[in-house]
Amino acid sequence: MATSLKNLSDYTSDHFVDISEKRFGLVVAEWNREITDTLAQGAFDTLLKHGAKPENIFRNTVPGSFELTLGAQLLAQHEEIDAVICLGVVIQGETKHDDYICHAVASGITNVSLKFNKPVIFGLVTTNTLEQAWDRAGGKHGNKGVEGAVAAIHMLGF
Ligand code: DLZ
């Protein structure tokens, strides 16, 4: 990921980033598939809205959120991929599985991002209930897929 040093006087909070030639990889977990599909659609639509070409947006699925890290690594290692967006939904259960998964993914995708010097975005919805997850997948708290796409674009303008 190449970057240029920006003088403070160049700063604007709505800085335009040209993503017309950028390639994006979406890694989407299949657990809670209806919700993760909605996150992926939000990310896809947002990338298009900001100028990405549909043929430059790739989507791979993984079984559950725990596998997002390896999925991210497999996409990030492609030189032509500029940014990866990981999308999953982890619902709290009776055990601590949600804690283990979320921590593993957070540190796993951080490592992938640093290893390949590319934005790898944490688009994991972690909630107590399915209803709260829907609230964050096009409901009253927005769509984490949209936010993930915006974060990726922002980082590409770094
Ligand atoms: C096993 C499991 C459980 C209990 N809950 C979720 C979840 O809420 N969200 C999710 O994305 N994945 C879950 N998984 C699956 C794990 O992420 C993983 O796919 C399996 O443990 C196999 O490694």
Short mmCIF file of C-alpha atoms and ligand atoms in Angstrom, two decimals:
data_model
loop_
_atom_site.label_atom_id
_atom_site.label_comp_id
_atom_site.label_asym_id
_atom_site.label_seq_id
_atom_site.Cartn_x
_atom_site.Cartn_y
_atom_site.Cartn_z
CA MET A 1 0.00 0.00 0.00
CA ALA A 2 1.70 3.19 -1.15
CA THR A 3 1.07 6.37 0.73
CA SER A 4 2.00 9.99 0.40
CA LEU A 5 2.83 12.37 3.22
CA LYS A 6 0.12 14.98 3.55
CA ASN A 7 0.70 18.45 4.82
CA LEU A 8 -1.74 19.58 7.48
CA SER A 9 -3.02 22.27 5.10
CA ASP A 10 -4.19 19.50 2.71
CA TYR A 11 -6.46 18.10 5.37
CA THR A 12 -10.18 17.94 4.77
CA SER A 13 -12.48 15.56 6.59
CA ASP A 14 -14.41 14.66 3.41
CA HIS A 15 -11.27 13.96 1.42
CA PHE A 16 -12.12 12.31 -1.94
CA VAL A 17 -10.51 8.94 -2.56
CA ASP A 18 -10.51 7.65 -6.14
CA ILE A 19 -11.37 3.94 -5.87
CA SER A 20 -12.30 3.45 -9.52
CA GLU A 21 -9.28 1.18 -10.07
CA LYS A 22 -9.19 -0.39 -6.60
CA ARG A 23 -9.99 -4.03 -5.94
CA PHE A 24 -11.82 -5.16 -2.86
CA GLY A 25 -12.21 -8.58 -1.26
CA LEU A 26 -15.24 -9.28 0.92
CA VAL A 27 -14.94 -12.24 3.28
CA VAL A 28 -18.39 -13.17 4.53
CA ALA A 29 -19.19 -15.67 7.30
CA GLU A 30 -22.10 -18.06 6.68
CA TRP A 31 -23.24 -18.26 10.31
CA ASN A 32 -26.34 -16.06 10.58
CA ARG A 33 -26.27 -15.92 6.80
CA GLU A 34 -29.36 -13.79 6.26
CA ILE A 35 -27.77 -11.03 8.31
CA THR A 36 -24.26 -11.37 6.86
CA ASP A 37 -25.77 -11.22 3.34
CA THR A 38 -27.33 -7.89 4.29
CA LEU A 39 -23.97 -6.65 5.58
CA ALA A 40 -22.28 -7.76 2.35
CA GLN A 41 -24.93 -6.02 0.25
CA GLY A 42 -24.40 -2.83 2.26
CA ALA A 43 -20.64 -3.00 1.68
CA PHE A 44 -21.07 -3.78 -2.03
CA ASP A 45 -23.55 -0.93 -2.63
CA THR A 46 -21.34 1.53 -0.73
CA LEU A 47 -18.24 0.63 -2.75
CA LEU A 48 -20.21 1.08 -5.99
CA LYS A 49 -21.63 4.38 -4.76
CA HIS A 50 -18.09 5.65 -4.20
CA GLY A 51 -16.90 4.66 -7.66
CA ALA A 52 -15.67 1.05 -7.44
CA LYS A 53 -16.38 -1.18 -10.43
CA PRO A 54 -18.54 -4.26 -9.74
CA GLU A 55 -15.99 -6.50 -11.46
CA ASN A 56 -13.38 -5.28 -8.96
CA ILE A 57 -15.33 -6.48 -5.93
CA PHE A 58 -14.72 -10.13 -4.99
CA ARG A 59 -16.69 -12.11 -2.45
CA ASN A 60 -15.64 -15.30 -0.71
CA THR A 61 -17.54 -17.04 2.06
CA VAL A 62 -16.17 -18.84 5.11
CA PRO A 63 -18.14 -21.18 7.41
CA GLY A 64 -18.13 -18.98 10.53
CA SER A 65 -16.54 -15.82 11.84
CA PHE A 66 -13.62 -17.74 13.30
CA GLU A 67 -12.49 -18.48 9.73
CA LEU A 68 -12.58 -14.80 8.69
CA THR A 69 -8.88 -14.46 9.52
CA LEU A 70 -7.71 -17.16 7.14
CA GLY A 71 -10.18 -15.97 4.50
CA ALA A 72 -8.77 -12.46 4.85
CA GLN A 73 -5.20 -13.74 4.53
CA LEU A 74 -6.01 -15.77 1.41
CA LEU A 75 -7.47 -12.68 -0.25
CA ALA A 76 -4.94 -10.15 1.07
CA GLN A 77 -2.02 -12.18 -0.27
CA HIS A 78 -3.21 -11.43 -3.84
CA GLU A 79 -1.20 -8.46 -5.00
CA GLU A 80 -4.11 -7.05 -6.96
CA ILE A 81 -6.39 -6.86 -3.90
CA ASP A 82 -6.18 -3.40 -2.29
CA ALA A 83 -8.41 -3.88 0.74
CA VAL A 84 -10.29 -6.67 2.48
CA ILE A 85 -13.54 -6.30 4.41
CA CYS A 86 -14.43 -9.08 6.89
CA LEU A 87 -18.11 -9.49 7.72
CA GLY A 88 -19.65 -11.74 10.34
CA VAL A 89 -22.26 -11.87 13.08
CA VAL A 90 -21.44 -13.39 16.47
CA ILE A 91 -24.32 -13.79 18.90
CA GLN A 92 -23.63 -14.28 22.59
CA GLY A 93 -24.62 -17.76 23.76
CA GLU A 94 -24.52 -19.72 26.99
CA THR A 95 -20.79 -20.27 26.71
CA LYS A 96 -17.88 -17.94 26.07
CA HIS A 97 -17.55 -18.90 22.41
CA ASP A 98 -18.41 -15.37 21.33
CA ASP A 99 -15.51 -13.96 23.37
CA TYR A 100 -13.04 -16.44 21.93
CA ILE A 101 -14.20 -15.88 18.36
CA CYS A 102 -14.22 -12.09 18.58
CA HIS A 103 -10.79 -11.83 20.18
CA ALA A 104 -9.30 -14.33 17.75
CA VAL A 105 -10.72 -12.46 14.75
CA ALA A 106 -9.72 -9.03 16.05
CA SER A 107 -6.12 -10.02 16.60
CA GLY A 108 -6.01 -12.32 13.56
CA ILE A 109 -7.10 -9.73 11.04
CA THR A 110 -4.90 -7.08 12.64
CA ASN A 111 -1.95 -9.37 11.95
CA VAL A 112 -3.07 -9.92 8.35
CA SER A 113 -3.41 -6.19 7.81
CA LEU A 114 0.09 -5.52 9.15
CA LYS A 115 1.62 -8.49 7.33
CA PHE A 116 0.36 -7.35 3.93
CA ASN A 117 0.28 -3.60 4.62
CA LYS A 118 -3.32 -3.37 3.46
CA PRO A 119 -6.55 -2.34 5.12
CA VAL A 120 -8.30 -5.42 6.51
CA ILE A 121 -11.53 -4.19 8.01
CA PHE A 122 -13.19 -5.62 11.13
CA GLY A 123 -16.87 -5.82 10.19
CA LEU A 124 -17.95 -8.14 12.95
CA VAL A 125 -21.35 -7.54 14.55
CA THR A 126 -21.15 -8.82 18.12
CA THR A 127 -24.43 -8.69 20.00
CA ASN A 128 -26.48 -10.40 22.69
CA THR A 129 -29.47 -11.13 20.45
CA LEU A 130 -30.38 -11.61 16.81
CA GLU A 131 -32.63 -8.56 17.01
CA GLN A 132 -29.68 -6.38 18.04
CA ALA A 133 -27.71 -7.82 15.12
CA TRP A 134 -30.49 -6.89 12.66
CA ASP A 135 -30.46 -3.39 14.17
CA ARG A 136 -26.88 -3.17 12.90
CA ALA A 137 -27.58 -4.73 9.52
CA GLY A 138 -29.83 -2.14 7.96
CA GLY A 139 -31.90 -1.40 11.09
CA LYS A 140 -31.95 1.44 13.56
CA HIS A 141 -28.18 1.35 14.16
CA GLY A 142 -27.19 1.45 10.49
CA ASN A 143 -25.31 -1.24 8.61
CA LYS A 144 -21.85 -2.42 9.68
CA GLY A 145 -21.19 -3.50 6.09
CA VAL A 146 -21.63 0.09 4.92
CA GLU A 147 -19.35 1.28 7.73
CA GLY A 148 -16.77 -1.34 6.80
CA ALA A 149 -16.71 -0.17 3.19
CA VAL A 150 -16.35 3.47 4.27
CA ALA A 151 -13.47 2.51 6.58
CA ALA A 152 -11.72 0.65 3.75
CA ILE A 153 -12.09 3.63 1.39
CA HIS A 154 -10.83 6.01 4.08
CA MET A 155 -7.73 3.88 4.64
CA LEU A 156 -7.03 3.68 0.90
CA GLY A 157 -6.75 7.47 0.94
CA PHE A 158 -4.23 7.40 3.78
C1 DLZ B 1 -19.48 -22.42 16.63
C2 DLZ B 1 -20.03 -21.05 16.39
C3 DLZ B 1 -20.94 -20.49 17.31
C4 DLZ B 1 -21.38 -21.21 18.53
N1 DLZ B 1 -21.46 -19.29 17.11
C5 DLZ B 1 -21.10 -18.58 16.01
C6 DLZ B 1 -21.62 -17.27 15.79
O1 DLZ B 1 -22.45 -16.74 16.54
N2 DLZ B 1 -21.21 -16.62 14.68
C7 DLZ B 1 -20.30 -17.13 13.79
O2 DLZ B 1 -19.97 -16.46 12.82
N3 DLZ B 1 -19.79 -18.37 13.98
C8 DLZ B 1 -20.17 -19.09 15.05
N4 DLZ B 1 -19.67 -20.34 15.26
C9 DLZ B 1 -18.80 -20.94 14.22
C10 DLZ B 1 -17.31 -20.58 14.37
O3 DLZ B 1 -17.08 -19.25 13.93
C11 DLZ B 1 -16.45 -21.54 13.50
O4 DLZ B 1 -16.94 -21.55 12.17
C12 DLZ B 1 -16.46 -22.97 14.01
O5 DLZ B 1 -16.08 -22.99 15.36
C13 DLZ B 1 -15.48 -23.85 13.18
O6 DLZ B 1 -14.14 -23.38 13.35
#
